[in-house]
Structure formats: C-alpha cells, structure tokens
Amino acid sequence: MSAKGSKLWASALKDSVPTPYWTDRPERPTPTDPLTTAAHTDLAVIGGGYSGLWTALLAKERNPGTDVVLLESGLCGHAASGRNGGFCSASLTHGLANGMERFPDEIGQLERLGRSNLDDIEKAILRYGIDCDFERTGEMEVATAPHEIEWLRESHDAAESLGYRTELLDAGQVRGMVHSPTYLGGWWDRDGVAMLDPARLAWGLRRACLESGVRIYEGTPVQRISKSCGGTLTLHTPHGEVRAPRVALCTSAFAGPVPKVSRHVVPVYDYALMTEPLTAQQLDSIGWHTRMGLGDASYRFHYYRLTSDNRILFGGYDAIYHFGNRIAPTLEYNEATFETLAQHFFQTFPQLDGLRFTHRWGGVIDTCGRFCAFFGSAYKGRLVYAAGYTGLGVGATRFGAEVMLDRLWNLDTDRTRLRMVRSRPLPLPPEPLRSAGIHLTRWSLARADAHQGRRNLWLKTLDYTGLGFDS
C-alpha cells in the first residue's frame, strides 16, 4: 500500500460513522414493551429477525385464529436482518453450484421452490405495503482473474439448463455495462435476485405481524426452556414466562436455549461500507444503469449494489471468526477490514476518486459446514429450528419459516420430504480445533485466490468430507 493510497482511503473513511446505514433512520420503530407477566399461546417464536418474523406472519396467514407470541432480546431486525447487503436471492442452497454439489438429485425442485419463494416475498411486500425499495434486477457475478472465467461459464451453463434467463458476457460486454478495469467477464442471472432495503423489510414484516395480531415482546431474551405439564414448553425470560405447545427457535448465529444447534453453527463477522450518494456525473462514469447486484467470483469475494438514492454499498472479502463462537458488539468494527474494503473499492472504481464513505459497520452471519440452512427439532418435536443460512437468509428464511410451520403441525409436504430438510451438516469440532480449522481454511482460500483457484490438500480434504467455511 503506497503512502498516497493509504491517505486516499483514510480520507474517504474519515467522516464515516460506525453504525449500519440501514438502521440509521428516523423511522426506526419504537420498541414494544418487554414481557413482564405469564402468557399462554398456541405458537411461541424465539427471535425477531427475518426467520422469526416470517414464521409468525405465515402462521397467522395459514390460520388467523392461531395465537402467536414473538420474543426478541433486542429490537426486531437489529442484527443480521437489519444490516446485510440487501441481496434477496431465490437460491435456497447458497448458490446453484453448492446446491448441485450437495443435493444433485433434487436441485431442480429446490430451484423451483426457491424461485416460487422469491415470487411470494415480492407478493407479500406488495400485499402488506412494505416500502423497502424492492427491485428485481438480478445479480451479475464478475471475473477479476483469468481462471474465474471458466467458473462463470459453468454457472451459466447450469442455470441455462434449468431454463433461467441468464447471460454470459465477455470483458468488453461487462465493462460496457459497469465500467471497471478489473472485470474480465460476467455472468448475469437476470431475475433470480432482488435488491431491497433490509431494515425496512424487517420493520415492514414487524408491522405486518403486529397488525395481524402477533404479540411481540422486545427486550425479552429467552434464558432457558423447561417442560410443562400437558405437553407444553415454558420459555423463561427475565421478568415473565410463556407457555406454548409449539415453539420455533429462530436465533440464527446467536446461541439460543438449545445447545445442540450451536454445534453446527459458526458465527462469522462480515463488514461493509456505504458511500455518499453519487452525483449524476459520477454515476455516468461507472455506468451500472441496469442496477443489478454485483459480486466477484473469487473465494474471498466482494458484493456491492446501488441504493435507491445511488449510494454504493461495498462489503464482503473478510469473514472473521472469533474463538469460542464469540459474539460481541465490539467485534462489529474492524478498522483494518474497513481500510481493506476502501482500498478494494477504489481499485474497482478508480474513477470515483474523491467519493467518501458515510457509514461503516459489521455484523454476524450464521454459517455452517454445508453453507445453507439446516433444520431440526427438540423436545419430541414440540420445538423446531432453522439456522445456517450463510449470508443468503434475506430470501431463504421465508422458506425456512414454511418448513418449521409444516413440521410443528406435522404436515407432509414437498418441503418436508426434501433431503435438504431431512439431513443436517456434520457438526464442527469443539475448540481449539474449531478455531484452528477455520483459520487454516481462510488462509487456504486466500492462497487459492492467489494461485489460479487451485485448492490445496486441506481444502480438498474439506471437499471430501463435505465440510466448508464461507460467509
């Protein structure tokens, strides 16, 4: 890093505030009162992110007479659901390639269910009047190294075989759409991904739940669960309790009151920057008038997109794990990563020299060994859970909510018969092996990016065992 370059990136970051852009809004909702009494309900939902909000809302849609209580330790949408990149993907399997590798016999059905799920999200946004800047622009994956061009061709061919609207672009074509000197090619999935405002989606789902009669108690962590008489479970909180015959656990990366879930979940920190709004001249200098989401094809990838007021969110690259599955507010800010992202931003768009960042932040993602959601149950099926969405939970959590409700009501559906739903990833080893393995994997992925994508013996061993690490 040159001294001049260091000063450029430091200057661009100097006035940025360390808070998520999406939640730094005056319309942030006022918290509901916490639970201070004993309550009884038909369905208790633990967690107020997308997973919990969709579960509560869909339960009321299926049967408006179902009484639903949702318990959230903070404010609904305050964690991953309110601070992600806003890429709402149809994929239920963290991308087509991962799905084809892990579920080859049912990938066609998984893709159909995923596309239908994205359609249903769009319909719900319209039905409930959720103003979240939903744009079904698709996503383009770009090659920034020669060996990645073949990866794009494989993705294009696989998507085309399933009948998707997809385009494979050479360097001139992709640079004609988005002007970056780093691009060597691109693959555009034209309608499988939507861009949206993630916090406003969470807040809109929260409002829809309240208007549907869901009782939401924020500032109410569930400390433990116990069995009660008559086939119910009791959820114990600091100042009250909830009894329910059915419970949906939707805590994602956060350790909840069911310890066995944490054996499969790895919380990793991901970071992002947000620029000030681009002027019309700056926007013309980079093109990007089609407004699709962008992501590069490397193992340590970046993702970036335009907001409704033409800011650029730029995130990814680092996926940082802390020993012992540690999660803490102080870990949401990593100045070294912010500087790296700023450097990469101006390498991608050197014509935007002088543009400043207004916000910098991080958040925790619930990844797992197979990179996509897994499902399970406890207390003889009275409690179900879904976790491990690995960064694609904006869309896939709605599908996960449907699965959890099917299971809680013992319904035999196309969803519950899926091997993806019936199987689980291998548990990750305990510490210190967990931390050592993850750091070795991160090092190996960086090495593969620097050596034409060649995977070393460690990565090949993970491939063979079905384990992995991603964000």
Tab-separated table of C-alpha atoms in Angstrom:
chain	number	residue	atom	x	y	z
A	1	MET	CA	0.000	0.000	0.000
A	2	SER	CA	1.550	3.301	-1.045
A	3	ALA	CA	1.523	6.292	1.290
A	4	LYS	CA	-0.600	8.173	-1.255
A	5	GLY	CA	-3.085	5.308	-1.484
A	6	SER	CA	-3.243	4.997	2.290
A	7	LYS	CA	-4.052	8.689	2.619
A	8	LEU	CA	-6.756	8.399	-0.065
A	9	TRP	CA	-8.549	5.569	1.702
A	10	ALA	CA	-8.118	7.133	5.130
A	11	SER	CA	-9.588	10.378	3.810
A	12	ALA	CA	-12.548	8.550	2.286
A	13	LEU	CA	-13.274	6.830	5.619
A	14	LYS	CA	-12.522	9.781	7.896
A	15	ASP	CA	-16.053	11.092	8.370
A	16	SER	CA	-17.902	7.758	8.203
A	17	VAL	CA	-19.964	6.841	11.240
A	18	PRO	CA	-19.583	3.380	12.832
A	19	THR	CA	-23.190	2.279	12.518
A	20	PRO	CA	-25.242	0.353	9.940
A	21	TYR	CA	-26.548	2.690	7.275
A	22	TRP	CA	-29.876	0.885	7.011
A	23	THR	CA	-30.856	1.346	10.662
A	24	ASP	CA	-29.554	4.917	10.918
A	25	ARG	CA	-33.009	6.242	10.037
A	26	PRO	CA	-35.594	8.413	11.808
A	27	GLU	CA	-38.345	5.860	11.048
A	28	ARG	CA	-36.722	3.221	13.232
A	29	PRO	CA	-39.678	1.796	15.201
A	30	THR	CA	-40.213	2.349	18.900
A	31	PRO	CA	-39.606	-0.873	20.843
A	32	THR	CA	-42.565	-2.734	22.245
A	33	ASP	CA	-42.779	-3.353	25.971
A	34	PRO	CA	-40.887	-6.371	27.303
A	35	LEU	CA	-42.725	-9.362	28.734
A	36	THR	CA	-43.453	-8.898	32.452
A	37	THR	CA	-46.175	-11.489	33.062
A	38	ALA	CA	-47.025	-15.118	32.397
A	39	ALA	CA	-48.553	-15.765	28.984
A	40	HIS	CA	-50.074	-18.709	27.135
A	41	THR	CA	-50.078	-19.040	23.363
A	42	ASP	CA	-50.510	-21.531	20.521
A	43	LEU	CA	-47.099	-20.762	18.983
A	44	ALA	CA	-44.077	-19.098	20.557
A	45	VAL	CA	-41.363	-17.718	18.286
A	46	ILE	CA	-37.898	-17.001	19.683
A	47	GLY	CA	-36.073	-14.350	17.661
A	48	GLY	CA	-37.243	-11.268	15.783
A	49	GLY	CA	-35.117	-11.357	12.651
A	50	TYR	CA	-36.414	-12.386	9.244
A	51	SER	CA	-36.717	-16.028	10.302
A	52	GLY	CA	-38.879	-15.302	13.331
A	53	LEU	CA	-40.931	-12.558	11.667
A	54	TRP	CA	-41.763	-14.714	8.633
A	55	THR	CA	-42.656	-17.645	10.917
A	56	ALA	CA	-45.034	-15.530	12.982
A	57	LEU	CA	-46.619	-13.839	9.956
A	58	LEU	CA	-47.059	-17.047	7.940
A	59	ALA	CA	-48.607	-18.781	10.943
A	60	LYS	CA	-51.262	-16.045	11.047
A	61	GLU	CA	-51.740	-16.262	7.278
A	62	ARG	CA	-52.284	-20.019	7.468
A	63	ASN	CA	-54.761	-19.697	10.325
A	64	PRO	CA	-55.673	-16.217	11.576
A	65	GLY	CA	-57.079	-17.786	14.753
A	66	THR	CA	-53.641	-19.038	15.830
A	67	ASP	CA	-52.356	-17.047	18.782
A	68	VAL	CA	-48.670	-16.182	18.275
A	69	VAL	CA	-46.152	-14.656	20.693
A	70	LEU	CA	-42.753	-13.494	19.437
A	71	LEU	CA	-39.912	-12.869	21.898
A	72	GLU	CA	-36.903	-10.800	20.814
A	73	SER	CA	-33.890	-9.982	23.003
A	74	GLY	CA	-33.332	-6.578	21.358
A	75	LEU	CA	-35.327	-4.791	18.652
A	76	CYS	CA	-36.712	-6.800	15.748
A	77	GLY	CA	-34.285	-6.640	12.836
A	78	HIS	CA	-31.407	-5.191	14.885
A	79	ALA	CA	-28.898	-7.925	13.955
A	80	ALA	CA	-28.219	-9.546	10.556
A	81	SER	CA	-31.698	-8.781	9.233
A	82	GLY	CA	-31.186	-5.034	9.541
A	83	ARG	CA	-27.572	-4.704	8.442
A	84	ASN	CA	-26.988	-7.043	5.485
A	85	GLY	CA	-26.333	-6.100	1.864
A	86	GLY	CA	-29.972	-6.347	0.798
A	87	PHE	CA	-29.456	-9.127	-1.765
A	88	CYS	CA	-32.660	-11.196	-1.752
A	89	SER	CA	-31.761	-14.366	-3.643
A	90	ALA	CA	-34.024	-17.118	-4.906
A	91	SER	CA	-31.359	-19.686	-4.071
A	92	LEU	CA	-32.061	-21.884	-1.050
A	93	THR	CA	-28.649	-23.559	-1.278
A	94	HIS	CA	-26.155	-20.672	-1.229
A	95	GLY	CA	-25.948	-20.677	-4.989
A	96	LEU	CA	-26.621	-23.145	-7.750
A	97	ALA	CA	-23.149	-24.715	-7.688
A	98	ASN	CA	-23.329	-25.537	-3.979
A	99	GLY	CA	-26.821	-26.952	-4.405
A	100	MET	CA	-25.824	-29.137	-7.353
A	101	GLU	CA	-22.857	-30.499	-5.423
A	102	ARG	CA	-24.750	-31.291	-2.224
A	103	PHE	CA	-28.271	-32.122	-3.467
A	104	PRO	CA	-27.861	-33.223	-7.096
A	105	ASP	CA	-30.994	-35.366	-7.154
A	106	GLU	CA	-33.322	-32.589	-6.048
A	107	ILE	CA	-31.640	-29.418	-7.281
A	108	GLY	CA	-34.363	-28.851	-9.879
A	109	GLN	CA	-37.061	-28.975	-7.211
A	110	LEU	CA	-35.023	-26.804	-4.835
A	111	GLU	CA	-34.571	-24.195	-7.543
A	112	ARG	CA	-38.291	-24.202	-8.390
A	113	LEU	CA	-39.181	-23.820	-4.727
A	114	GLY	CA	-36.629	-21.024	-4.390
A	115	ARG	CA	-37.965	-19.075	-7.357
A	116	SER	CA	-41.516	-19.506	-6.069
A	117	ASN	CA	-40.352	-18.322	-2.633
A	118	LEU	CA	-38.880	-15.154	-4.149
A	119	ASP	CA	-42.155	-14.565	-6.011
A	120	ASP	CA	-44.046	-14.942	-2.720
A	121	ILE	CA	-41.762	-12.446	-0.990
A	122	GLU	CA	-42.478	-9.921	-3.724
A	123	LYS	CA	-46.230	-10.552	-3.381
A	124	ALA	CA	-46.077	-10.149	0.413
A	125	ILE	CA	-44.209	-6.846	0.089
A	126	LEU	CA	-46.990	-5.574	-2.174
A	127	ARG	CA	-49.812	-7.054	-0.080
A	128	TYR	CA	-48.616	-5.531	3.186
A	129	GLY	CA	-47.468	-2.263	1.636
A	130	ILE	CA	-43.861	-2.662	2.770
A	131	ASP	CA	-41.785	0.218	1.394
A	132	CYS	CA	-38.366	-1.451	1.110
A	133	ASP	CA	-37.186	-0.397	-2.389
A	134	PHE	CA	-37.666	-3.899	-3.826
A	135	GLU	CA	-36.024	-4.101	-7.293
A	136	ARG	CA	-35.846	-7.445	-9.109
A	137	THR	CA	-32.713	-6.534	-11.046
A	138	GLY	CA	-30.864	-9.838	-10.799
A	139	GLU	CA	-27.200	-10.225	-9.917
A	140	MET	CA	-24.045	-10.302	-12.002
A	141	GLU	CA	-21.034	-12.334	-10.941
A	142	VAL	CA	-17.827	-10.909	-12.393
A	143	ALA	CA	-14.445	-12.499	-13.030
A	144	THR	CA	-11.461	-10.466	-11.872
A	145	ALA	CA	-8.878	-13.207	-12.554
A	146	PRO	CA	-8.491	-15.331	-15.712
A	147	HIS	CA	-9.217	-18.679	-14.033
A	148	GLU	CA	-12.611	-17.404	-12.857
A	149	ILE	CA	-13.938	-17.083	-16.415
A	150	GLU	CA	-14.424	-20.860	-16.653
A	151	TRP	CA	-16.289	-20.813	-13.316
A	152	LEU	CA	-18.706	-18.269	-14.775
A	153	ARG	CA	-19.218	-20.410	-17.868
A	154	GLU	CA	-20.057	-23.425	-15.703
A	155	SER	CA	-22.570	-21.381	-13.705
A	156	HIS	CA	-24.150	-20.017	-16.871
A	157	ASP	CA	-24.473	-23.472	-18.445
A	158	ALA	CA	-26.029	-24.933	-15.287
A	159	ALA	CA	-28.524	-22.084	-14.973
A	160	GLU	CA	-29.392	-22.238	-18.659
A	161	SER	CA	-30.078	-25.979	-18.365
A	162	LEU	CA	-32.777	-25.139	-15.807
A	163	GLY	CA	-34.378	-22.614	-18.138
A	164	TYR	CA	-33.231	-19.429	-16.414
A	165	ARG	CA	-32.752	-16.057	-18.104
A	166	THR	CA	-29.001	-15.825	-17.917
A	167	GLU	CA	-26.258	-14.140	-19.916
A	168	LEU	CA	-22.543	-14.850	-20.219
A	169	LEU	CA	-20.578	-11.695	-21.017
A	170	ASP	CA	-17.020	-11.165	-22.179
A	171	ALA	CA	-14.769	-8.427	-20.808
A	172	GLY	CA	-15.946	-5.804	-23.285
A	173	GLN	CA	-19.611	-6.539	-22.701
A	174	VAL	CA	-19.443	-6.484	-18.910
A	175	ARG	CA	-17.293	-3.337	-18.864
A	176	GLY	CA	-19.840	-1.784	-21.195
A	177	MET	CA	-22.498	-2.317	-18.519
A	178	VAL	CA	-20.386	-1.446	-15.461
A	179	HIS	CA	-17.152	0.408	-16.098
A	180	SER	CA	-14.414	-1.235	-14.047
A	181	PRO	CA	-10.904	-2.014	-15.289
A	182	THR	CA	-10.842	-5.120	-13.088
A	183	TYR	CA	-13.569	-7.045	-14.956
A	184	LEU	CA	-12.609	-9.871	-17.324
A	185	GLY	CA	-16.090	-11.320	-17.824
A	186	GLY	CA	-19.501	-11.650	-16.222
A	187	TRP	CA	-22.458	-13.947	-15.671
A	188	TRP	CA	-25.815	-12.253	-15.185
A	189	ASP	CA	-28.729	-14.080	-13.549
A	190	ARG	CA	-31.364	-11.652	-14.734
A	191	ASP	CA	-34.264	-12.356	-12.348
A	192	GLY	CA	-33.087	-14.701	-9.603
A	193	VAL	CA	-32.090	-11.941	-7.172
A	194	ALA	CA	-33.786	-8.759	-5.974
A	195	MET	CA	-32.252	-5.716	-4.307
A	196	LEU	CA	-34.013	-4.253	-1.284
A	197	ASP	CA	-33.600	-2.185	1.869
A	198	PRO	CA	-33.089	-4.875	4.531
A	199	ALA	CA	-34.023	-2.869	7.622
A	200	ARG	CA	-37.210	-1.545	6.072
A	201	LEU	CA	-38.134	-5.096	5.094
A	202	ALA	CA	-37.662	-6.226	8.702
A	203	TRP	CA	-39.600	-3.261	10.049
A	204	GLY	CA	-42.353	-3.843	7.496
A	205	LEU	CA	-42.676	-7.500	8.470
A	206	ARG	CA	-42.754	-6.451	12.119
A	207	ARG	CA	-45.606	-4.037	11.407
A	208	ALA	CA	-47.473	-6.694	9.405
A	209	CYS	CA	-47.109	-9.114	12.330
A	210	LEU	CA	-48.468	-6.607	14.832
A	211	GLU	CA	-51.384	-5.707	12.560
A	212	SER	CA	-52.135	-9.445	12.162
A	213	GLY	CA	-52.390	-9.846	15.926
A	214	VAL	CA	-48.948	-11.249	16.762
A	215	ARG	CA	-47.909	-10.268	20.292
A	216	ILE	CA	-44.300	-9.034	20.100
A	217	TYR	CA	-42.214	-8.540	23.220
A	218	GLU	CA	-38.883	-6.852	22.523
A	219	GLY	CA	-36.089	-6.534	25.067
A	220	THR	CA	-37.055	-10.051	26.178
A	221	PRO	CA	-34.317	-12.695	25.915
A	222	VAL	CA	-35.271	-16.333	26.472
A	223	GLN	CA	-32.906	-17.640	29.127
A	224	ARG	CA	-33.988	-21.260	29.296
A	225	ILE	CA	-36.746	-23.695	28.312
A	226	SER	CA	-38.426	-26.248	30.527
A	227	LYS	CA	-41.072	-28.917	30.020
A	228	SER	CA	-44.505	-28.277	31.442
A	229	CYS	CA	-47.476	-30.470	32.144
A	230	GLY	CA	-49.895	-31.196	29.328
A	231	GLY	CA	-47.338	-31.310	26.518
A	232	THR	CA	-46.300	-27.665	26.609
A	233	LEU	CA	-42.965	-25.904	26.914
A	234	THR	CA	-42.235	-22.946	29.176
A	235	LEU	CA	-39.943	-20.195	27.935
A	236	HIS	CA	-38.320	-18.386	30.854
A	237	THR	CA	-37.380	-14.712	30.419
A	238	PRO	CA	-36.004	-12.201	32.968
A	239	HIS	CA	-39.429	-10.928	34.042
A	240	GLY	CA	-42.004	-13.347	32.688
A	241	GLU	CA	-42.652	-16.664	31.003
A	242	VAL	CA	-44.543	-18.042	28.017
A	243	ARG	CA	-46.169	-21.461	27.808
A	244	ALA	CA	-46.783	-22.951	24.365
A	245	PRO	CA	-47.301	-26.395	22.813
A	246	ARG	CA	-45.247	-25.323	19.775
A	247	VAL	CA	-42.024	-23.309	19.661
A	248	ALA	CA	-39.974	-22.044	16.695
A	249	LEU	CA	-36.355	-21.222	17.518
A	250	CYS	CA	-35.074	-18.513	15.146
A	251	THR	CA	-31.886	-17.175	16.739
A	252	SER	CA	-29.560	-17.794	13.753
A	253	ALA	CA	-25.939	-17.078	14.719
A	254	PHE	CA	-26.748	-16.321	18.343
A	255	ALA	CA	-26.556	-19.120	20.870
A	256	GLY	CA	-30.097	-19.876	21.947
A	257	PRO	CA	-31.512	-22.047	24.700
A	258	VAL	CA	-30.992	-25.284	22.688
A	259	PRO	CA	-27.231	-26.020	22.899
A	260	LYS	CA	-27.118	-28.674	20.176
A	261	VAL	CA	-27.845	-26.065	17.489
A	262	SER	CA	-24.529	-24.322	18.227
A	263	ARG	CA	-22.593	-27.477	17.363
A	264	HIS	CA	-23.476	-26.869	13.719
A	265	VAL	CA	-23.377	-23.048	13.568
A	266	VAL	CA	-20.291	-20.868	13.163
A	267	PRO	CA	-20.829	-17.119	13.730
A	268	VAL	CA	-18.560	-15.114	11.413
A	269	TYR	CA	-18.271	-11.356	11.122
A	270	ASP	CA	-18.795	-9.675	7.759
A	271	TYR	CA	-18.169	-5.983	7.093
A	272	ALA	CA	-19.492	-3.306	4.751
A	273	LEU	CA	-19.077	0.326	3.726
A	274	MET	CA	-21.674	2.751	2.363
A	275	THR	CA	-20.762	5.726	0.191
A	276	GLU	CA	-22.373	9.113	-0.028
A	277	PRO	CA	-24.874	9.446	-2.916
A	278	LEU	CA	-23.216	9.573	-6.331
A	279	THR	CA	-23.783	12.617	-8.482
A	280	ALA	CA	-25.235	12.107	-11.962
A	281	GLN	CA	-21.738	12.603	-13.394
A	282	GLN	CA	-20.207	10.033	-11.044
A	283	LEU	CA	-22.934	7.527	-11.855
A	284	ASP	CA	-22.366	8.031	-15.593
A	285	SER	CA	-18.651	7.417	-15.068
A	286	ILE	CA	-19.346	3.866	-13.885
A	287	GLY	CA	-22.421	3.061	-15.970
A	288	TRP	CA	-24.372	0.480	-13.935
A	289	HIS	CA	-27.708	1.782	-15.196
A	290	THR	CA	-29.227	-1.712	-15.023
A	291	ARG	CA	-28.748	-1.588	-11.212
A	292	MET	CA	-28.182	-5.325	-10.771
A	293	GLY	CA	-26.301	-6.530	-7.722
A	294	LEU	CA	-22.632	-7.329	-8.283
A	295	GLY	CA	-20.279	-9.868	-6.762
A	296	ASP	CA	-16.883	-11.153	-7.796
A	297	ALA	CA	-16.179	-14.826	-8.351
A	298	SER	CA	-13.173	-15.218	-6.057
A	299	TYR	CA	-13.275	-17.340	-2.916
A	300	ARG	CA	-12.833	-14.222	-0.764
A	301	PHE	CA	-15.484	-12.287	-2.632
A	302	HIS	CA	-16.938	-8.791	-2.527
A	303	TYR	CA	-20.600	-7.918	-3.003
A	304	TYR	CA	-21.880	-4.474	-3.915
A	305	ARG	CA	-25.049	-2.736	-5.021
A	306	LEU	CA	-26.738	0.624	-5.550
A	307	THR	CA	-29.300	2.010	-3.131
A	308	SER	CA	-32.432	3.912	-4.153
A	309	ASP	CA	-30.545	7.232	-3.791
A	310	ASN	CA	-27.493	5.916	-5.707
A	311	ARG	CA	-25.141	5.211	-2.868
A	312	ILE	CA	-22.884	2.166	-3.257
A	313	LEU	CA	-22.766	-0.495	-0.560
A	314	PHE	CA	-19.463	-2.383	-0.764
A	315	GLY	CA	-18.888	-5.362	1.530
A	316	GLY	CA	-17.504	-8.838	1.988
A	317	TYR	CA	-13.979	-10.208	1.480
A	318	ASP	CA	-13.205	-10.823	5.158
A	319	ALA	CA	-15.175	-13.456	7.088
A	320	ILE	CA	-13.742	-13.362	10.591
A	321	TYR	CA	-14.329	-15.973	13.271
A	322	HIS	CA	-13.543	-15.394	16.938
A	323	PHE	CA	-12.512	-18.173	19.287
A	324	GLY	CA	-15.317	-19.932	21.110
A	325	ASN	CA	-18.097	-18.676	18.810
A	326	ARG	CA	-17.637	-15.282	20.432
A	327	ILE	CA	-20.185	-12.589	19.588
A	328	ALA	CA	-19.865	-9.065	20.987
A	329	PRO	CA	-20.793	-5.522	19.877
A	330	THR	CA	-17.107	-4.518	19.842
A	331	LEU	CA	-16.423	-7.076	17.095
A	332	GLU	CA	-18.725	-5.242	14.687
A	333	TYR	CA	-15.982	-2.683	13.976
A	334	ASN	CA	-12.678	-3.740	12.408
A	335	GLU	CA	-10.736	-0.777	11.121
A	336	ALA	CA	-8.196	-2.912	9.245
A	337	THR	CA	-11.006	-4.573	7.282
A	338	PHE	CA	-12.677	-1.224	6.588
A	339	GLU	CA	-9.398	0.086	5.160
A	340	THR	CA	-9.007	-3.041	3.018
A	341	LEU	CA	-12.532	-2.661	1.670
A	342	ALA	CA	-11.909	1.012	0.880
A	343	GLN	CA	-8.725	0.079	-0.978
A	344	HIS	CA	-10.563	-2.582	-2.994
A	345	PHE	CA	-13.421	-0.178	-3.736
A	346	PHE	CA	-11.153	2.356	-5.419
A	347	GLN	CA	-9.310	-0.382	-7.286
A	348	THR	CA	-12.691	-1.449	-8.662
A	349	PHE	CA	-13.841	2.106	-9.448
A	350	PRO	CA	-10.764	4.364	-9.707
A	351	GLN	CA	-12.885	6.990	-11.486
A	352	LEU	CA	-14.674	7.613	-8.174
A	353	ASP	CA	-11.559	9.047	-6.530
A	354	GLY	CA	-12.788	11.667	-4.043
A	355	LEU	CA	-16.005	9.848	-3.139
A	356	ARG	CA	-16.460	9.474	0.613
A	357	PHE	CA	-17.962	6.778	2.799
A	358	THR	CA	-20.697	7.816	5.227
A	359	HIS	CA	-21.124	4.553	7.192
A	360	ARG	CA	-19.002	1.563	8.155
A	361	TRP	CA	-20.237	-1.463	10.101
A	362	GLY	CA	-20.134	-5.200	10.605
A	363	GLY	CA	-22.454	-7.980	11.627
A	364	VAL	CA	-22.513	-11.656	12.385
A	365	ILE	CA	-23.572	-14.363	9.905
A	366	ASP	CA	-24.716	-17.880	10.810
A	367	THR	CA	-22.655	-20.108	8.558
A	368	CYS	CA	-22.436	-23.896	8.717
A	369	GLY	CA	-20.491	-26.733	7.131
A	370	ARG	CA	-22.729	-27.039	4.079
A	371	PHE	CA	-23.258	-23.267	3.525
A	372	CYS	CA	-27.072	-23.425	3.521
A	373	ALA	CA	-29.879	-23.781	6.041
A	374	PHE	CA	-30.421	-26.893	8.110
A	375	PHE	CA	-33.424	-27.880	10.201
A	376	GLY	CA	-34.006	-29.864	13.364
A	377	SER	CA	-36.210	-30.400	16.386
A	378	ALA	CA	-36.059	-30.916	20.140
A	379	TYR	CA	-38.430	-31.757	22.984
A	380	LYS	CA	-40.042	-34.569	20.958
A	381	GLY	CA	-40.881	-32.254	18.088
A	382	ARG	CA	-42.507	-29.520	20.178
A	383	LEU	CA	-39.637	-27.189	19.253
A	384	VAL	CA	-38.207	-26.812	15.745
A	385	TYR	CA	-35.357	-24.672	14.474
A	386	ALA	CA	-33.688	-23.449	11.300
A	387	ALA	CA	-30.189	-21.968	11.079
A	388	GLY	CA	-27.043	-21.827	8.946
A	389	TYR	CA	-28.308	-19.596	6.123
A	390	THR	CA	-24.736	-18.382	5.442
A	391	GLY	CA	-25.482	-14.921	4.156
A	392	LEU	CA	-28.475	-15.768	1.953
A	393	GLY	CA	-31.111	-15.524	4.649
A	394	VAL	CA	-32.852	-12.453	3.226
A	395	GLY	CA	-34.813	-14.730	0.923
A	396	ALA	CA	-34.298	-18.263	2.261
A	397	THR	CA	-35.625	-17.501	5.758
A	398	ARG	CA	-39.155	-17.319	4.393
A	399	PHE	CA	-38.781	-20.839	3.004
A	400	GLY	CA	-37.320	-21.918	6.345
A	401	ALA	CA	-40.336	-20.483	8.135
A	402	GLU	CA	-42.641	-22.575	5.942
A	403	VAL	CA	-40.618	-25.689	6.789
A	404	MET	CA	-40.774	-25.003	10.526
A	405	LEU	CA	-44.535	-24.489	10.441
A	406	ASP	CA	-45.006	-27.673	8.392
A	407	ARG	CA	-43.034	-29.605	10.977
A	408	LEU	CA	-44.745	-28.087	14.003
A	409	TRP	CA	-48.149	-29.055	12.623
A	410	ASN	CA	-46.892	-32.462	11.379
A	411	LEU	CA	-47.669	-31.738	7.742
A	412	ASP	CA	-46.300	-33.945	4.961
A	413	THR	CA	-45.327	-31.502	2.186
A	414	ASP	CA	-42.942	-31.211	-0.743
A	415	ARG	CA	-40.750	-29.155	1.565
A	416	THR	CA	-40.563	-31.633	4.435
A	417	ARG	CA	-39.751	-34.521	2.089
A	418	LEU	CA	-36.618	-32.809	0.763
A	419	ARG	CA	-33.306	-34.422	1.664
A	420	MET	CA	-32.030	-30.904	2.276
A	421	VAL	CA	-34.653	-30.567	5.026
A	422	ARG	CA	-34.297	-34.074	6.445
A	423	SER	CA	-30.472	-34.043	6.616
A	424	ARG	CA	-28.080	-31.905	8.607
A	425	PRO	CA	-24.461	-30.848	8.102
A	426	LEU	CA	-21.731	-32.502	10.108
A	427	PRO	CA	-21.125	-30.811	13.464
A	428	LEU	CA	-17.984	-28.747	13.643
A	429	PRO	CA	-15.316	-29.820	16.138
A	430	PRO	CA	-15.015	-28.159	19.559
A	431	GLU	CA	-12.373	-25.604	20.407
A	432	PRO	CA	-9.468	-25.293	19.909
A	433	LEU	CA	-9.838	-27.467	16.794
A	434	ARG	CA	-12.737	-25.364	15.507
A	435	SER	CA	-10.774	-22.124	15.532
A	436	ALA	CA	-7.619	-23.737	14.129
A	437	GLY	CA	-9.545	-25.353	11.288
A	438	ILE	CA	-11.368	-22.147	10.361
A	439	HIS	CA	-8.192	-20.061	10.302
A	440	LEU	CA	-6.431	-22.696	8.198
A	441	THR	CA	-9.376	-22.655	5.806
A	442	ARG	CA	-9.318	-18.855	5.489
A	443	TRP	CA	-5.573	-18.968	4.776
A	444	SER	CA	-6.076	-21.719	2.197
A	445	LEU	CA	-8.846	-19.822	0.408
A	446	ALA	CA	-6.673	-16.701	0.179
A	447	ARG	CA	-3.860	-18.858	-1.192
A	448	ALA	CA	-6.208	-20.426	-3.759
A	449	ASP	CA	-7.270	-16.971	-4.970
A	450	ALA	CA	-3.599	-16.095	-5.453
A	451	HIS	CA	-2.795	-19.356	-7.306
A	452	GLN	CA	-5.368	-19.577	-10.120
A	453	GLY	CA	-8.038	-21.093	-7.871
A	454	ARG	CA	-6.020	-24.233	-7.093
A	455	ARG	CA	-7.269	-25.842	-3.897
A	456	ASN	CA	-4.623	-27.243	-1.576
A	457	LEU	CA	-4.753	-30.549	0.300
A	458	TRP	CA	-6.650	-29.029	3.223
A	459	LEU	CA	-9.427	-27.659	1.014
A	460	LYS	CA	-9.618	-30.933	-0.923
A	461	THR	CA	-9.991	-32.784	2.375
A	462	LEU	CA	-12.870	-30.497	3.359
A	463	ASP	CA	-14.455	-31.099	-0.050
A	464	TYR	CA	-14.230	-34.856	0.504
A	465	THR	CA	-15.757	-34.733	3.984
A	466	GLY	CA	-18.496	-32.279	2.991
A	467	LEU	CA	-17.308	-29.572	5.398
A	468	GLY	CA	-16.514	-25.999	4.497
A	469	PHE	CA	-16.375	-22.384	5.613
A	470	ASP	CA	-17.966	-19.398	3.917
A	471	SER	CA	-19.828	-16.153	4.541
